[in-house]
CSV table of C-alpha atoms in Angstrom, one decimal:
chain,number,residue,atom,x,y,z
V,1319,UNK,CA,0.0,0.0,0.0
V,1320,UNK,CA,1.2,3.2,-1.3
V,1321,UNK,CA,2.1,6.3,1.7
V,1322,UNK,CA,-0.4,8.3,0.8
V,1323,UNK,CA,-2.7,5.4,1.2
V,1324,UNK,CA,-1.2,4.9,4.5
V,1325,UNK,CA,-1.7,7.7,5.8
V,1326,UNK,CA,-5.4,8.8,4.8
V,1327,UNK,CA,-6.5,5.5,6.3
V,1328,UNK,CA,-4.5,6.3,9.8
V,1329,UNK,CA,-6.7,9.4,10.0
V,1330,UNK,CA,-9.5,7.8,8.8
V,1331,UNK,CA,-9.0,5.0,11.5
V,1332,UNK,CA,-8.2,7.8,14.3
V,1333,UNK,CA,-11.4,9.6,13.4
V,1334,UNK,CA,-13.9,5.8,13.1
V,1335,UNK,CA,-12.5,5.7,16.6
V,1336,UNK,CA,-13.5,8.8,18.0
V,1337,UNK,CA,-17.0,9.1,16.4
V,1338,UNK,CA,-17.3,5.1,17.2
V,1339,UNK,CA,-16.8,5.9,21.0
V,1340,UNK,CA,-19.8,8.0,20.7
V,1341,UNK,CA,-22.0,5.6,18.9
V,1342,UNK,CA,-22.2,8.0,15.7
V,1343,UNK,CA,-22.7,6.0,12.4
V,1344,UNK,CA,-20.0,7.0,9.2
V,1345,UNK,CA,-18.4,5.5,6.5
V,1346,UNK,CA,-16.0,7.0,4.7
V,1347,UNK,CA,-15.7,7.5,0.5
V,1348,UNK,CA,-13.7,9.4,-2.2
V,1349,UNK,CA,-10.7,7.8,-3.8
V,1350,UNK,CA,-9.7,6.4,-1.1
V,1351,UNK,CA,-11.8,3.8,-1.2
V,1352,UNK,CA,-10.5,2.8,-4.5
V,1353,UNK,CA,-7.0,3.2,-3.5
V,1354,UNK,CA,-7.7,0.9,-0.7
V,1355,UNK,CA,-8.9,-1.9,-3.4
V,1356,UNK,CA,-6.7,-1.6,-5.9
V,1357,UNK,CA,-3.7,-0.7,-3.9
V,1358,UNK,CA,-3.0,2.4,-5.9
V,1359,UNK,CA,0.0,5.3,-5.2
V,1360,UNK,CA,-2.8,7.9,-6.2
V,1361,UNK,CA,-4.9,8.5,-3.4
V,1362,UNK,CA,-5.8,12.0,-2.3
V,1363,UNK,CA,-9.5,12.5,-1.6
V,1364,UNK,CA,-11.5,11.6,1.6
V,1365,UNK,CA,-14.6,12.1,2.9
V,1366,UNK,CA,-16.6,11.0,6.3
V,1367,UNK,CA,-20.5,10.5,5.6
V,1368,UNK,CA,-22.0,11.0,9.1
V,1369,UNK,CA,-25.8,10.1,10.0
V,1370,UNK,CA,-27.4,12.9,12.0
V,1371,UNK,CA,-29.3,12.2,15.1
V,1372,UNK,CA,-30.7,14.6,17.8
V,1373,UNK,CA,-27.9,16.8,16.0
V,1374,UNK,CA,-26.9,18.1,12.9
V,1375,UNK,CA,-23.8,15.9,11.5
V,1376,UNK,CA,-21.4,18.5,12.1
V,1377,UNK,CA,-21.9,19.0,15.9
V,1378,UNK,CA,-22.1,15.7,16.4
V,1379,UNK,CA,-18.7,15.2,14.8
V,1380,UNK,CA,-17.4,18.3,16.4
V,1381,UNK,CA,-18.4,17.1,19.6
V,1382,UNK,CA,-16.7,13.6,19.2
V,1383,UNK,CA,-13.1,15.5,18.4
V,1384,UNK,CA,-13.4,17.9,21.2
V,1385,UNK,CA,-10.3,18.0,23.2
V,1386,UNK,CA,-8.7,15.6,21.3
V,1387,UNK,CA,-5.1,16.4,20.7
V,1388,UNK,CA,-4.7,15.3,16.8
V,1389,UNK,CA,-8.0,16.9,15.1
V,1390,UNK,CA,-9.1,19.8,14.8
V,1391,UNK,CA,-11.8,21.6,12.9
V,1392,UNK,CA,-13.0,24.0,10.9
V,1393,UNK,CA,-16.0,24.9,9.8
V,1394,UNK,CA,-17.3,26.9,6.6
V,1395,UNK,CA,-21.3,28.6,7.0
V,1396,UNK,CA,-21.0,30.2,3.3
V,1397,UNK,CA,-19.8,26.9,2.0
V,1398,UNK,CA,-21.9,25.0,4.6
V,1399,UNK,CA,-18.6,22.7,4.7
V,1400,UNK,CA,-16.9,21.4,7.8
V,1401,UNK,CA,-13.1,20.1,7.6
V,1402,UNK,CA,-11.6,17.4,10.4
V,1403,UNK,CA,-8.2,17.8,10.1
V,1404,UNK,CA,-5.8,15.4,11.6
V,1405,UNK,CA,-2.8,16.7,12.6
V,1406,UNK,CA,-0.2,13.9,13.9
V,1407,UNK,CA,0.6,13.5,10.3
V,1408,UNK,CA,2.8,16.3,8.4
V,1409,UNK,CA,1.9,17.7,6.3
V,1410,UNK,CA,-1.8,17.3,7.8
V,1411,UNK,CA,-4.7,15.6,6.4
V,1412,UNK,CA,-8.5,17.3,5.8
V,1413,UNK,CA,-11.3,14.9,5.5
V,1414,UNK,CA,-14.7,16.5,4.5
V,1415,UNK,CA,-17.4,15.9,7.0
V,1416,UNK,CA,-20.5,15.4,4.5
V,1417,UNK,CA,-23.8,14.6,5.8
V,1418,UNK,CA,-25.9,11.5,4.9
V,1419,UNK,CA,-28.6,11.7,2.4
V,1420,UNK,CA,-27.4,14.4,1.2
V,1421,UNK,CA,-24.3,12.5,0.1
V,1422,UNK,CA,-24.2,8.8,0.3
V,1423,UNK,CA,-27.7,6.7,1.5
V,1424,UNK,CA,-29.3,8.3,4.4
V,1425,UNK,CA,-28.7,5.6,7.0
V,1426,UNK,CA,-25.4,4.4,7.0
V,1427,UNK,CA,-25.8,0.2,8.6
V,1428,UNK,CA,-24.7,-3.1,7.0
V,1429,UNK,CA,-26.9,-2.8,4.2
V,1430,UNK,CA,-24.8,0.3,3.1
V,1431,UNK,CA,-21.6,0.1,4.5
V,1432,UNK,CA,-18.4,-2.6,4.7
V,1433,UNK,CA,-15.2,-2.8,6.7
V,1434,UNK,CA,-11.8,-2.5,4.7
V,1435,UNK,CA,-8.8,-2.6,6.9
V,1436,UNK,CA,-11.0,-1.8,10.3
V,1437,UNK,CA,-12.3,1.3,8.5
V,1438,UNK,CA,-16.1,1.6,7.4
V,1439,UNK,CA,-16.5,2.2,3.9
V,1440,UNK,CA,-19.8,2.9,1.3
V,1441,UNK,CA,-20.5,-0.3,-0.2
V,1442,UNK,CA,-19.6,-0.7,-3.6
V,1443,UNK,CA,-22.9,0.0,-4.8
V,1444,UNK,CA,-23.1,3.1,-2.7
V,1445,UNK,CA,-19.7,4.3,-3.5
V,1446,UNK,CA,-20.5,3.9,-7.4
V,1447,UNK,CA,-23.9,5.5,-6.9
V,1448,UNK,CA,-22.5,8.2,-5.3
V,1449,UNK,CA,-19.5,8.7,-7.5
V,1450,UNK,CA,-21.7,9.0,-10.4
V,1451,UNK,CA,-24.1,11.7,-9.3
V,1452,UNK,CA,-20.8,13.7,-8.2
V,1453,UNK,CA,-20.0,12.7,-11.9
V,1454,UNK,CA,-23.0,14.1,-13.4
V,1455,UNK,CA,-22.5,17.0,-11.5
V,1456,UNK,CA,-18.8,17.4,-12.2
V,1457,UNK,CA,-17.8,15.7,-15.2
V,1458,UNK,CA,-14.7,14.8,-13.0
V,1459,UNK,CA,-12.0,12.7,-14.8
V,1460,UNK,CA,-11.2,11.2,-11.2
V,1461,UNK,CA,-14.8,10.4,-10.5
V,1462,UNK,CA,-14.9,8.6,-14.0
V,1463,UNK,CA,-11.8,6.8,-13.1
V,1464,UNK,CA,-13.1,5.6,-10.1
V,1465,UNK,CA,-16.6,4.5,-11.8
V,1466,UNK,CA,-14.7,2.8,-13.9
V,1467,UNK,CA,-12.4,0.6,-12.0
V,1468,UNK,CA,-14.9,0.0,-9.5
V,1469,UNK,CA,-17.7,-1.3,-12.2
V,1470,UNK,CA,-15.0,-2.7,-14.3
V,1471,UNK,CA,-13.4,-5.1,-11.3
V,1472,UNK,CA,-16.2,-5.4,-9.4
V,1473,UNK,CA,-19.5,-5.5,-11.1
V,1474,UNK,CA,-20.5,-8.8,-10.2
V,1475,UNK,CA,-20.5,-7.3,-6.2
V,1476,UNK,CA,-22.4,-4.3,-7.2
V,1477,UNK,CA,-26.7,-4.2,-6.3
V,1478,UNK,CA,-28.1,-2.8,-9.7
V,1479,UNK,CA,-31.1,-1.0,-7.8
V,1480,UNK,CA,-28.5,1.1,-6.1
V,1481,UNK,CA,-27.9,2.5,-9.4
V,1482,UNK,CA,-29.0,4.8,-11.3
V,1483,UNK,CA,-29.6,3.6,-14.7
V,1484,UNK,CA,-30.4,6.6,-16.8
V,1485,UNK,CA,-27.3,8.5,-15.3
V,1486,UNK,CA,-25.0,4.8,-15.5
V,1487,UNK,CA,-26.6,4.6,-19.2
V,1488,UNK,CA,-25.3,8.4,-19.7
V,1489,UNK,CA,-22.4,7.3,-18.2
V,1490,UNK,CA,-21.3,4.9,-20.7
V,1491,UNK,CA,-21.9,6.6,-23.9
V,1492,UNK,CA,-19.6,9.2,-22.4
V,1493,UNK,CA,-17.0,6.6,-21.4
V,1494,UNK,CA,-17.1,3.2,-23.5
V,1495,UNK,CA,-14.8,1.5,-21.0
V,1496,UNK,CA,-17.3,0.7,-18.6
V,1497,UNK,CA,-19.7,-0.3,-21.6
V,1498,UNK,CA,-19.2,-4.1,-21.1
V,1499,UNK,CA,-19.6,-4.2,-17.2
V,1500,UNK,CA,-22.5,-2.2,-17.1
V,1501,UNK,CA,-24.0,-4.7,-19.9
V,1502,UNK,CA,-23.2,-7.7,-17.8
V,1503,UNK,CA,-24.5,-6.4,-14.4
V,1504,UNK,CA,-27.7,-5.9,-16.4
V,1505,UNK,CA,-27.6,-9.1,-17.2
V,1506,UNK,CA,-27.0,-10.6,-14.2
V,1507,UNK,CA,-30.3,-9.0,-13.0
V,1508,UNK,CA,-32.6,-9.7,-16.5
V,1509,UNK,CA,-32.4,-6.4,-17.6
């Protein structure tokens, strides 16, 4: 596993802890989640999905950090973005705090999450769902990487109702390599 891999999943771990220790579901996403999989050099986006509760996602996770010695945070109201940054790592790492259903599914369980390396993750399906409605958004080369590899190595794994199909079928015209994948999961399902 390359560094950079290395060290976005020791914050990543350090941060499950914390919000784990106050029962606050996550999972994290963005290339790193690839990375992980592939065990790729290029790795340089991460992002926690966190569940709200009685709280907005943001206090909650601001809460869980407080007076801990290696994050900190920062939050954004024009942007309506909040950053954890973890610190015992130079140069420091930022990992966007991004709340659920409004990225990602709304509740984040089994069903929509997995463990890689002790770390929760966005299922597959959820991680390609997600990636291509940043995609459509975008039009992100790195997003269309990621859709790629992940439906290209791993579209057996991948629950064809967590897709979209318009936006996967958009998808493909735009980027042939994922053509054959995409026809087999539909397939698989009778489609």
């Amino acid at each position: 596993m390359s560094s950079d891999t290395r060290r976005l999943l020791e914050a990543a771990s350090a941060l499950s802890q914390l919000l784990r220790m106050q029962s606050i579901p996550h999972a994290f996403h963005g290339n790193i989640l690839s990375a992980v999989m592939s065990d790729s050099p290029r790795c340089d986006e991460i992002f926690c999905i966190v569940e709200g509760g009685p709280t907005h996602p943001f206090r909650r996770v601001r809460q869980a950090i407080a007076g801990n010695e290696h994050f900190t945070t920062t939050h954004s109201p024009w942007s309506n973005r909040l950053l954890a940054t973890y610190r015992r790592l130079i140069p420091a790492i930022e990992i966007e705090i991004l709340p659920a259903g409004e990225h990602g599914p709304r509740r984040l369980d089994s069903s929509t999450t997995m463990n890689l390396k002790g770390v929760p993750f966005l299922t597959l399906s959820e991680f390609v769902r997600d990636k291509l409605k940043a995609w459509s958004i975008r039009g992100s080369d790195r997003d269309a990487n990621d859709i790629i590899y992940t439906l290209c190595r791993y579209w057996n794994r991948l629950d064809i109702n967590r897709v979209p199909e318009h936006d996967m079928n958009h998808f493909v015209t735009c980027h042939r390599a994922a053509a054959l994948s995409w026809t087999a999961l539909k397939k698989k399902y009778g489609m």
